[in-house]
mmCIF file of C-alpha atoms and ligand atoms in Angstrom:
data_model
loop_
_atom_site.group_PDB
_atom_site.id
_atom_site.type_symbol
_atom_site.label_atom_id
_atom_site.label_comp_id
_atom_site.label_asym_id
_atom_site.label_seq_id
_atom_site.Cartn_x
_atom_site.Cartn_y
_atom_site.Cartn_z
ATOM 1 C CA UNK A 276 17.680 -7.927 -6.737
ATOM 2 C CA UNK A 277 19.292 -5.481 -4.352
ATOM 3 C CA UNK A 278 22.784 -4.067 -4.464
ATOM 4 C CA UNK A 279 24.280 -2.299 -1.479
ATOM 5 C CA UNK A 280 27.652 -0.903 -0.598
ATOM 6 C CA UNK A 281 29.879 1.673 -2.083
ATOM 7 C CA UNK A 282 28.186 2.718 -5.283
ATOM 8 C CA UNK A 283 30.109 5.577 -6.757
ATOM 9 C CA UNK A 284 28.470 8.356 -8.657
ATOM 10 C CA UNK A 285 30.138 8.544 -12.024
ATOM 11 C CA UNK A 286 29.064 11.266 -14.404
ATOM 12 C CA UNK A 287 30.176 10.979 -17.991
ATOM 13 C CA UNK A 288 31.429 14.325 -19.221
ATOM 14 C CA UNK A 289 30.778 13.793 -22.928
ATOM 15 C CA UNK A 290 27.561 15.137 -24.442
ATOM 16 C CA UNK A 291 25.676 12.748 -26.734
ATOM 17 C CA UNK A 292 24.510 13.556 -30.286
ATOM 18 C CA UNK A 293 21.530 15.529 -28.858
ATOM 19 C CA UNK A 294 23.797 17.648 -26.671
ATOM 20 C CA UNK A 295 22.845 15.954 -23.369
ATOM 21 C CA UNK A 296 25.267 14.260 -20.982
ATOM 22 C CA UNK A 297 24.832 10.619 -19.994
ATOM 23 C CA UNK A 298 24.761 9.835 -16.271
ATOM 24 C CA UNK A 299 25.507 6.826 -14.105
ATOM 25 C CA UNK A 300 24.581 6.063 -10.507
ATOM 26 C CA UNK A 301 25.823 2.697 -9.322
ATOM 27 C CA UNK A 302 24.629 0.260 -11.979
ATOM 28 C CA UNK A 303 21.910 2.611 -13.249
ATOM 29 C CA UNK A 304 22.496 4.446 -16.541
ATOM 30 C CA UNK A 305 20.513 7.508 -17.648
ATOM 31 C CA UNK A 306 20.344 8.984 -21.157
ATOM 32 C CA UNK A 307 18.050 11.544 -22.807
ATOM 33 C CA UNK A 308 17.281 12.487 -26.394
ATOM 34 C CA UNK A 309 14.816 15.003 -27.840
ATOM 35 C CA UNK A 310 11.677 13.433 -26.331
ATOM 36 C CA UNK A 311 12.599 10.647 -23.971
ATOM 37 C CA UNK A 312 14.683 9.521 -21.015
ATOM 38 C CA UNK A 313 16.133 5.997 -21.061
ATOM 39 C CA UNK A 314 17.055 4.213 -17.830
ATOM 40 C CA UNK A 315 18.880 0.883 -17.708
ATOM 41 C CA UNK A 316 19.960 -1.392 -14.848
ATOM 42 C CA UNK A 317 21.460 -4.903 -14.796
ATOM 43 C CA UNK A 318 18.103 -6.681 -15.134
ATOM 44 C CA UNK A 319 16.070 -4.296 -17.273
ATOM 45 C CA UNK A 320 15.372 -0.973 -18.930
ATOM 46 C CA UNK A 321 12.733 1.752 -18.922
ATOM 47 C CA UNK A 322 11.610 4.745 -20.983
ATOM 48 C CA UNK A 323 9.853 7.944 -19.826
ATOM 49 C CA UNK A 324 8.782 11.185 -21.473
ATOM 50 C CA UNK A 325 11.451 13.831 -20.771
ATOM 51 C CA UNK A 326 8.962 16.381 -19.380
ATOM 52 C CA UNK A 327 7.435 13.922 -16.883
ATOM 53 C CA UNK A 328 10.880 12.686 -15.865
ATOM 54 C CA UNK A 329 12.194 16.213 -15.252
ATOM 55 C CA UNK A 330 9.095 17.257 -13.276
ATOM 56 C CA UNK A 331 9.572 14.251 -10.979
ATOM 57 C CA UNK A 332 13.343 14.701 -10.756
ATOM 58 C CA UNK A 333 12.881 18.374 -9.840
ATOM 59 C CA UNK A 334 10.720 17.490 -6.853
ATOM 60 C CA UNK A 335 12.903 14.601 -5.710
ATOM 61 C CA UNK A 336 15.918 16.958 -5.657
ATOM 62 C CA UNK A 337 14.142 19.986 -4.156
ATOM 63 C CA UNK A 338 12.454 17.894 -1.456
ATOM 64 C CA UNK A 339 15.574 15.959 -0.447
ATOM 65 C CA UNK A 340 13.822 12.697 -1.434
ATOM 66 C CA UNK A 341 10.702 13.589 0.584
ATOM 67 C CA UNK A 342 8.941 11.276 3.034
ATOM 68 C CA UNK A 343 8.901 7.622 2.018
ATOM 69 C CA UNK A 344 8.761 6.773 -1.668
ATOM 70 C CA UNK A 345 8.952 9.064 -4.689
ATOM 71 C CA UNK A 346 7.773 7.016 -7.664
ATOM 72 C CA UNK A 347 8.562 8.830 -10.917
ATOM 73 C CA UNK A 348 5.977 6.462 -12.441
ATOM 74 C CA UNK A 349 5.021 2.801 -11.887
ATOM 75 C CA UNK A 350 8.625 1.642 -12.388
ATOM 76 C CA UNK A 351 11.407 4.040 -11.392
ATOM 77 C CA UNK A 352 11.869 5.985 -8.168
ATOM 78 C CA UNK A 353 13.561 6.587 -4.827
ATOM 79 C CA UNK A 354 12.891 5.421 -1.269
ATOM 80 C CA UNK A 355 14.207 7.698 1.473
ATOM 81 C CA UNK A 356 16.042 6.172 4.437
ATOM 82 C CA UNK A 357 17.013 9.669 5.657
ATOM 83 C CA UNK A 358 20.803 9.394 5.176
ATOM 84 C CA UNK A 359 20.794 6.869 2.368
ATOM 85 C CA UNK A 360 18.384 6.522 -0.530
ATOM 86 C CA UNK A 361 17.220 3.390 -2.345
ATOM 87 C CA UNK A 362 17.195 4.073 -6.066
ATOM 88 C CA UNK A 363 14.907 1.436 -7.544
ATOM 89 C CA UNK A 364 13.328 0.104 -10.704
ATOM 90 C CA UNK A 365 10.291 -2.179 -10.545
ATOM 91 C CA UNK A 366 10.576 -2.419 -6.738
ATOM 92 C CA UNK A 367 6.939 -1.367 -6.180
ATOM 93 C CA UNK A 368 5.541 -3.088 -9.239
ATOM 94 C CA UNK A 369 4.047 -6.573 -8.901
ATOM 95 C CA UNK A 370 4.751 -7.598 -12.501
ATOM 96 C CA UNK A 371 8.406 -6.515 -12.404
ATOM 97 C CA UNK A 372 8.955 -8.326 -9.119
ATOM 98 C CA UNK A 373 7.333 -11.542 -10.306
ATOM 99 C CA UNK A 374 9.456 -11.431 -13.464
ATOM 100 C CA UNK A 375 12.535 -10.652 -11.304
ATOM 101 C CA UNK A 376 13.277 -7.549 -13.333
ATOM 102 C CA UNK A 377 13.261 -5.314 -10.254
ATOM 103 C CA UNK A 378 16.466 -3.774 -8.994
ATOM 104 C CA UNK A 379 17.352 -1.603 -5.997
ATOM 105 C CA UNK A 380 20.573 0.125 -5.166
ATOM 106 C CA UNK A 381 21.191 1.740 -1.766
ATOM 107 C CA UNK A 382 23.247 4.929 -2.169
ATOM 108 C CA UNK A 383 24.497 7.597 0.248
ATOM 109 C CA UNK A 384 22.182 10.607 0.016
ATOM 110 C CA UNK A 385 24.916 13.101 -1.084
ATOM 111 C CA UNK A 386 25.823 10.899 -4.087
ATOM 112 C CA UNK A 387 22.212 10.634 -5.289
ATOM 113 C CA UNK A 388 21.698 14.345 -4.687
ATOM 114 C CA UNK A 389 24.827 15.225 -6.712
ATOM 115 C CA UNK A 390 23.969 13.026 -9.710
ATOM 116 C CA UNK A 391 20.288 13.955 -9.768
ATOM 117 C CA UNK A 392 21.077 17.697 -9.463
ATOM 118 C CA UNK A 393 23.586 17.552 -12.321
ATOM 119 C CA UNK A 394 21.157 15.595 -14.483
ATOM 120 C CA UNK A 395 18.350 18.070 -13.759
ATOM 121 C CA UNK A 396 20.653 20.965 -14.604
ATOM 122 C CA UNK A 397 21.974 19.448 -17.823
ATOM 123 C CA UNK A 398 18.662 18.106 -19.141
ATOM 124 C CA UNK A 399 16.456 21.161 -18.413
ATOM 125 C CA UNK A 400 16.416 23.517 -21.426
ATOM 126 C CA UNK A 401 16.064 27.299 -21.143
ATOM 127 C CA UNK A 402 12.400 27.060 -22.205
ATOM 128 C CA UNK A 403 11.307 24.578 -19.523
ATOM 129 C CA UNK A 404 10.317 25.157 -15.890
ATOM 130 C CA UNK A 405 9.661 21.789 -14.216
ATOM 131 C CA UNK A 406 7.781 23.441 -11.312
ATOM 132 C CA UNK A 407 5.364 25.399 -13.531
ATOM 133 C CA UNK A 408 2.003 24.186 -14.794
ATOM 134 C CA UNK A 409 2.103 22.922 -18.406
ATOM 135 C CA UNK A 410 0.166 26.043 -19.415
ATOM 136 C CA UNK A 411 2.767 28.352 -17.866
ATOM 137 C CA UNK A 412 5.995 26.832 -19.189
ATOM 138 C CA UNK A 413 7.574 26.332 -22.574
ATOM 139 C CA UNK A 414 8.743 23.026 -23.974
ATOM 140 C CA UNK A 415 10.992 20.423 -22.340
ATOM 141 C CA UNK A 416 11.710 18.821 -25.693
ATOM 142 C CA UNK A 417 14.263 19.096 -28.472
ATOM 143 C CA UNK A 418 18.035 19.073 -28.579
ATOM 144 C CA UNK A 419 19.929 20.732 -25.747
ATOM 145 C CA UNK A 420 19.141 24.417 -25.638
ATOM 146 C CA UNK A 421 20.641 26.400 -22.754
ATOM 147 C CA UNK A 422 19.706 25.992 -19.096
ATOM 148 C CA UNK A 423 17.127 27.288 -16.608
ATOM 149 C CA UNK A 424 19.049 27.451 -13.340
ATOM 150 C CA UNK A 425 16.871 30.176 -11.846
ATOM 151 C CA UNK A 426 13.854 27.842 -12.082
ATOM 152 C CA UNK A 427 15.446 24.606 -10.962
ATOM 153 C CA UNK A 428 17.322 25.978 -7.945
ATOM 154 C CA UNK A 429 14.251 27.513 -6.298
ATOM 155 C CA UNK A 430 14.325 26.494 -2.664
ATOM 156 C CA UNK A 431 11.343 25.145 -0.828
ATOM 157 C CA UNK A 432 10.395 27.958 1.537
ATOM 158 C CA UNK A 433 10.314 27.004 5.183
ATOM 159 C CA UNK A 434 8.959 29.112 8.009
ATOM 160 C CA UNK A 435 10.769 29.013 11.331
ATOM 161 C CA UNK A 436 7.673 30.077 13.211
ATOM 162 C CA UNK A 437 4.651 31.256 11.269
ATOM 163 C CA UNK A 438 4.569 33.345 8.122
ATOM 164 C CA UNK A 439 4.196 37.067 9.031
ATOM 165 C CA UNK A 440 5.684 36.719 12.522
ATOM 166 C CA UNK A 441 8.873 38.811 12.852
ATOM 167 C CA UNK A 442 11.812 36.708 11.738
ATOM 168 C CA UNK A 443 9.960 35.298 8.768
ATOM 169 C CA UNK A 444 9.771 38.462 6.687
ATOM 170 C CA UNK A 445 11.929 36.870 4.029
ATOM 171 C CA UNK A 446 9.369 34.244 3.271
ATOM 172 C CA UNK A 447 6.729 36.789 2.399
ATOM 173 C CA UNK A 448 9.011 39.155 0.539
ATOM 174 C CA UNK A 449 9.772 36.229 -1.815
ATOM 175 C CA UNK A 450 6.285 36.765 -3.088
ATOM 176 C CA UNK A 451 6.464 40.522 -3.534
ATOM 177 C CA UNK A 452 5.853 41.474 -7.103
ATOM 178 C CA UNK A 453 4.504 38.084 -8.062
ATOM 179 C CA UNK A 454 1.241 38.480 -9.921
ATOM 180 C CA UNK A 455 -1.936 36.748 -8.837
ATOM 181 C CA UNK A 456 -2.304 33.546 -10.850
ATOM 182 C CA UNK A 457 -4.846 33.647 -13.697
ATOM 183 C CA UNK A 458 -6.999 31.021 -11.944
ATOM 184 C CA UNK A 459 -7.066 32.976 -8.677
ATOM 185 C CA UNK A 460 -8.223 36.360 -10.013
ATOM 186 C CA UNK A 461 -11.247 36.182 -7.650
ATOM 187 C CA UNK A 462 -9.196 35.663 -4.464
ATOM 188 C CA UNK A 463 -9.449 38.710 -2.134
ATOM 189 C CA UNK A 464 -6.066 40.323 -1.515
ATOM 190 C CA UNK A 465 -6.807 42.222 1.704
ATOM 191 C CA UNK A 466 -4.789 41.316 4.781
ATOM 192 C CA UNK A 467 -6.297 40.855 8.259
ATOM 193 C CA UNK A 468 -6.135 43.757 10.695
ATOM 194 C CA UNK A 469 -4.225 42.847 13.845
ATOM 195 C CA UNK A 470 -4.822 44.920 16.982
ATOM 196 C CA UNK A 471 -2.290 43.621 19.504
ATOM 197 C CA UNK A 472 -2.234 44.652 23.147
ATOM 198 C CA UNK A 473 0.737 46.933 23.852
ATOM 199 C CA UNK A 474 3.864 44.822 24.320
ATOM 200 C CA UNK A 475 2.579 41.958 22.158
ATOM 201 C CA UNK A 476 3.071 43.607 18.762
ATOM 202 C CA UNK A 477 5.841 41.178 17.792
ATOM 203 C CA UNK A 478 4.003 38.120 19.095
ATOM 204 C CA UNK A 479 0.612 38.405 17.428
ATOM 205 C CA UNK A 480 0.439 38.117 13.676
ATOM 206 C CA UNK A 481 -1.944 37.117 10.937
ATOM 207 C CA UNK A 482 -1.836 36.919 7.175
ATOM 208 C CA UNK A 483 -4.136 35.901 4.382
ATOM 209 C CA UNK A 484 -3.103 32.397 3.345
ATOM 210 C CA UNK A 485 -5.406 32.654 0.313
ATOM 211 C CA UNK A 486 -3.725 35.855 -0.885
ATOM 212 C CA UNK A 487 -0.312 34.300 -0.258
ATOM 213 C CA UNK A 488 -1.119 31.152 -2.224
ATOM 214 C CA UNK A 489 -2.863 33.012 -5.030
ATOM 215 C CA UNK A 490 0.576 34.394 -6.006
ATOM 216 C CA UNK A 491 2.397 31.078 -6.056
ATOM 217 C CA UNK A 492 4.285 30.582 -9.302
ATOM 218 C CA UNK A 493 4.830 26.879 -8.791
ATOM 219 C CA UNK A 494 2.628 23.821 -8.718
ATOM 220 C CA UNK A 495 2.786 20.690 -6.571
ATOM 221 C CA UNK A 496 5.435 22.158 -4.285
ATOM 222 C CA UNK A 497 4.281 22.418 -0.654
ATOM 223 C CA UNK A 498 5.925 25.179 1.367
ATOM 224 C CA UNK A 499 6.064 24.999 5.147
ATOM 225 C CA UNK A 500 4.130 28.002 6.505
ATOM 226 C CA UNK A 501 3.871 26.966 10.139
ATOM 227 C CA UNK A 502 5.810 24.674 12.421
ATOM 228 C CA UNK A 503 4.541 23.519 15.817
ATOM 229 C CA UNK A 504 6.855 20.777 17.150
ATOM 230 C CA UNK A 505 6.489 17.981 14.523
ATOM 231 C CA UNK A 506 3.304 19.403 13.033
ATOM 232 C CA UNK A 507 3.943 21.049 9.657
ATOM 233 C CA UNK A 508 1.352 22.960 7.663
ATOM 234 C CA UNK A 509 2.417 22.739 4.030
ATOM 235 C CA UNK A 510 0.011 24.500 1.669
ATOM 236 C CA UNK A 511 0.528 24.374 -2.064
ATOM 237 C CA UNK A 512 -1.169 25.261 -5.327
ATOM 238 C CA UNK A 513 -1.937 22.444 -7.726
ATOM 239 C CA UNK A 514 -2.652 22.270 -11.442
ATOM 240 C CA UNK A 515 -2.523 19.328 -13.864
ATOM 241 C CA UNK A 516 -0.938 16.150 -12.389
ATOM 242 C CA UNK A 517 1.252 15.656 -9.302
ATOM 243 C CA UNK A 518 4.498 14.705 -11.077
ATOM 244 C CA UNK A 519 5.304 11.926 -8.634
ATOM 245 C CA UNK A 520 3.339 9.023 -7.212
ATOM 246 C CA UNK A 521 4.045 9.456 -3.536
ATOM 247 C CA UNK A 522 4.310 6.313 -1.371
ATOM 248 C CA UNK A 523 3.724 7.223 2.259
ATOM 249 C CA UNK A 524 5.751 6.032 5.238
ATOM 250 C CA UNK A 525 3.357 7.826 7.599
ATOM 251 C CA UNK A 526 -0.193 9.157 7.611
ATOM 252 C CA UNK A 527 -0.673 12.581 6.061
ATOM 253 C CA UNK A 528 -3.758 14.769 6.009
ATOM 254 C CA UNK A 529 -5.130 16.760 3.079
ATOM 255 C CA UNK A 530 -7.436 19.770 3.460
ATOM 256 C CA UNK A 531 -8.865 20.940 0.157
ATOM 257 C CA UNK A 532 -8.943 24.735 0.438
ATOM 258 C CA UNK A 533 -10.344 25.592 -3.004
ATOM 259 C CA UNK A 534 -11.429 23.888 -6.218
ATOM 260 C CA UNK A 535 -11.035 20.140 -6.750
ATOM 261 C CA UNK A 536 -8.430 17.391 -6.854
ATOM 262 C CA UNK A 537 -8.996 13.755 -7.777
ATOM 263 C CA UNK A 538 -6.614 11.381 -5.992
ATOM 264 C CA UNK A 539 -5.778 7.981 -7.430
ATOM 265 C CA UNK A 540 -4.850 5.792 -4.463
ATOM 266 C CA UNK A 541 -2.968 2.517 -4.949
ATOM 267 C CA UNK A 542 -1.409 -0.117 -2.752
ATOM 268 C CA UNK A 543 2.106 1.109 -1.962
ATOM 269 C CA UNK A 544 3.840 -2.232 -2.579
ATOM 270 C CA UNK A 545 2.035 -3.676 -5.591
ATOM 271 C CA UNK A 546 0.462 -0.674 -7.299
ATOM 272 C CA UNK A 547 -2.964 -2.344 -7.107
ATOM 273 C CA UNK A 548 -5.824 0.163 -7.301
ATOM 274 C CA UNK A 549 -7.363 0.946 -3.885
ATOM 275 C CA UNK A 550 -9.508 4.057 -4.273
ATOM 276 C CA UNK A 551 -10.298 7.180 -6.211
ATOM 277 C CA UNK A 552 -11.033 10.181 -4.001
ATOM 278 C CA UNK A 553 -12.577 13.397 -5.306
ATOM 279 C CA UNK A 554 -11.874 16.219 -2.871
ATOM 280 C CA UNK A 555 -14.008 19.374 -3.010
ATOM 281 C CA UNK A 556 -13.470 22.646 -1.120
ATOM 282 C CA UNK A 557 -13.623 22.028 2.629
ATOM 283 C CA UNK A 558 -13.069 18.271 2.339
ATOM 284 C CA UNK A 559 -10.514 16.705 4.672
ATOM 285 C CA UNK A 560 -8.984 13.272 4.250
ATOM 286 C CA UNK A 561 -6.177 11.229 5.739
ATOM 287 C CA UNK A 562 -3.966 9.224 3.419
ATOM 288 C CA UNK A 563 -2.976 5.941 5.137
ATOM 289 C CA UNK A 564 0.665 4.948 5.602
ATOM 290 C CA UNK A 565 0.532 1.911 3.292
ATOM 291 C CA UNK A 566 -0.601 3.533 0.051
ATOM 292 C CA UNK A 567 0.726 5.631 -2.782
ATOM 293 C CA UNK A 568 -1.189 8.433 -4.400
ATOM 294 C CA UNK A 569 -1.187 10.842 -7.304
ATOM 295 C CA UNK A 570 -3.386 13.947 -7.603
ATOM 296 C CA UNK A 571 -5.146 15.403 -10.648
ATOM 297 C CA UNK A 572 -6.191 19.064 -10.490
ATOM 298 C CA UNK A 573 -8.184 20.267 -13.536
ATOM 299 C CA UNK A 574 -7.891 23.921 -12.499
ATOM 300 C CA UNK A 575 -5.363 25.544 -10.175
ATOM 301 C CA UNK A 576 -6.446 24.665 -6.647
ATOM 302 C CA UNK A 577 -5.219 25.264 -3.113
ATOM 303 C CA UNK A 578 -4.375 22.276 -0.942
ATOM 304 C CA UNK A 579 -3.116 22.148 2.632
ATOM 305 C CA UNK A 580 -0.875 19.144 3.278
ATOM 306 C CA UNK A 581 -0.510 18.464 7.000
ATOM 307 C CA UNK A 582 2.594 16.424 7.770
ATOM 308 C CA UNK A 583 3.863 14.848 10.967
ATOM 309 C CA UNK A 584 7.653 15.171 10.690
ATOM 310 C CA UNK A 585 8.351 12.888 13.689
ATOM 311 C CA UNK A 586 11.494 10.879 12.981
ATOM 312 C CA UNK A 587 10.227 7.849 14.898
ATOM 313 C CA UNK A 588 7.055 7.388 12.854
ATOM 314 C CA UNK A 589 8.287 5.249 9.919
ATOM 315 C CA UNK A 590 9.733 2.656 12.336
ATOM 316 C CA UNK A 591 6.636 2.682 14.547
ATOM 317 C CA UNK A 592 4.479 1.983 11.494
ATOM 318 C CA UNK A 593 6.847 -0.527 9.886
ATOM 319 C CA UNK A 594 7.050 -2.499 13.169
ATOM 320 C CA UNK A 595 3.262 -2.474 13.590
ATOM 321 C CA UNK A 596 3.354 -0.483 16.856
ATOM 322 C CA UNK A 597 1.341 2.292 15.214
ATOM 323 C CA UNK A 598 -1.488 1.549 12.759
ATOM 324 C CA UNK A 599 -1.310 2.630 9.126
ATOM 325 C CA UNK A 600 -4.469 4.701 9.554
ATOM 326 C CA UNK A 601 -4.866 7.736 11.809
ATOM 327 C CA UNK A 602 -7.986 7.160 13.864
ATOM 328 C CA UNK A 603 -10.545 4.597 15.025
ATOM 329 C CA UNK A 604 -14.105 5.892 14.898
HETATM 330 C C1 LIG B 152 1.928 14.289 -1.591
HETATM 331 O O1 LIG B 152 2.536 13.395 -2.157
HETATM 332 O O2 LIG B 152 1.347 14.035 -0.555
HETATM 333 C C2 LIG B 152 1.908 15.632 -2.171
HETATM 334 C C3 LIG B 152 3.048 16.128 -2.754
HETATM 335 C C4 LIG B 152 3.014 17.392 -3.327
HETATM 336 C C5 LIG B 152 1.866 18.127 -3.294
HETATM 337 C C6 LIG B 152 0.730 17.634 -2.700
HETATM 338 C C7 LIG B 152 0.751 16.374 -2.129
HETATM 339 O O3 LIG B 152 1.856 19.325 -3.866
HETATM 340 FE FE1 LIG B 153 1.819 12.172 -0.108
#
């Protein structure tokens, strides 16, 4: 079942008995208590652990609904149409579709952004940082207890050219004073020596990506460190589980820089299992455009996500003009 049109975002102002506000987006209703989040829609209902829900919600908001699909789990999520967003339940779940319990509502991006941001703000307690690893944050649970705006309004850093080139000082100074993460104590901190020819001092730059990433306070949050036309290098540090199951609308490449990540790869539409990929340092893989994936990192690791931001790609793939895989050998 799909609803389109002028869904309004209606936020109830009253707090419930646990101190949390209820939210509505179109026909979806959202409620939280001490441990869980409850989602209902005209044909069904769903329950999620509050910590997992908030970790997924945080990324959906901070990434502006990302590329393609952001599954919060096997049932609920968003599909980005870059201007509007499908908010869905059971849409990419074979059993829900067969039982006709699935539901999708197409909403203008600003309305989804507003409701999701308010929900994230209201439901995140002072002790919880949805971007942090479970080991480095306090609890998400219990009755409403303050807020953590400093954590949830962190912006995804984006380079205009390359980190360290003049004009992108701000990006690096964000990291000043951040300690090296406990899992990266062995990462060398020295910076490369650049000897530019006279006149090229502002054009030639280098920095240690390993040192930069070793100080990242967040997990599963790629930051754009270089932009070359549509080619984006988005390194990130990973620990525990990627809080979303990402459904691709284009091919993306992964370069495992350190340590290990296991990727569970499923069919994007049905959720059927397709592969399990263990990536070790130096491994490179391409995730096809018709899958969804979730990563498991037993120890903090460094991953380079290489994205093609070309606006035309989802249509080229959806219409079959471009294959769902990157290369024929
Ligand atoms: C992905 O879905 O491709 C993804 C998202 C966040 C990460 C890494 C990979 O940190
Ligand atoms: Fe992905």
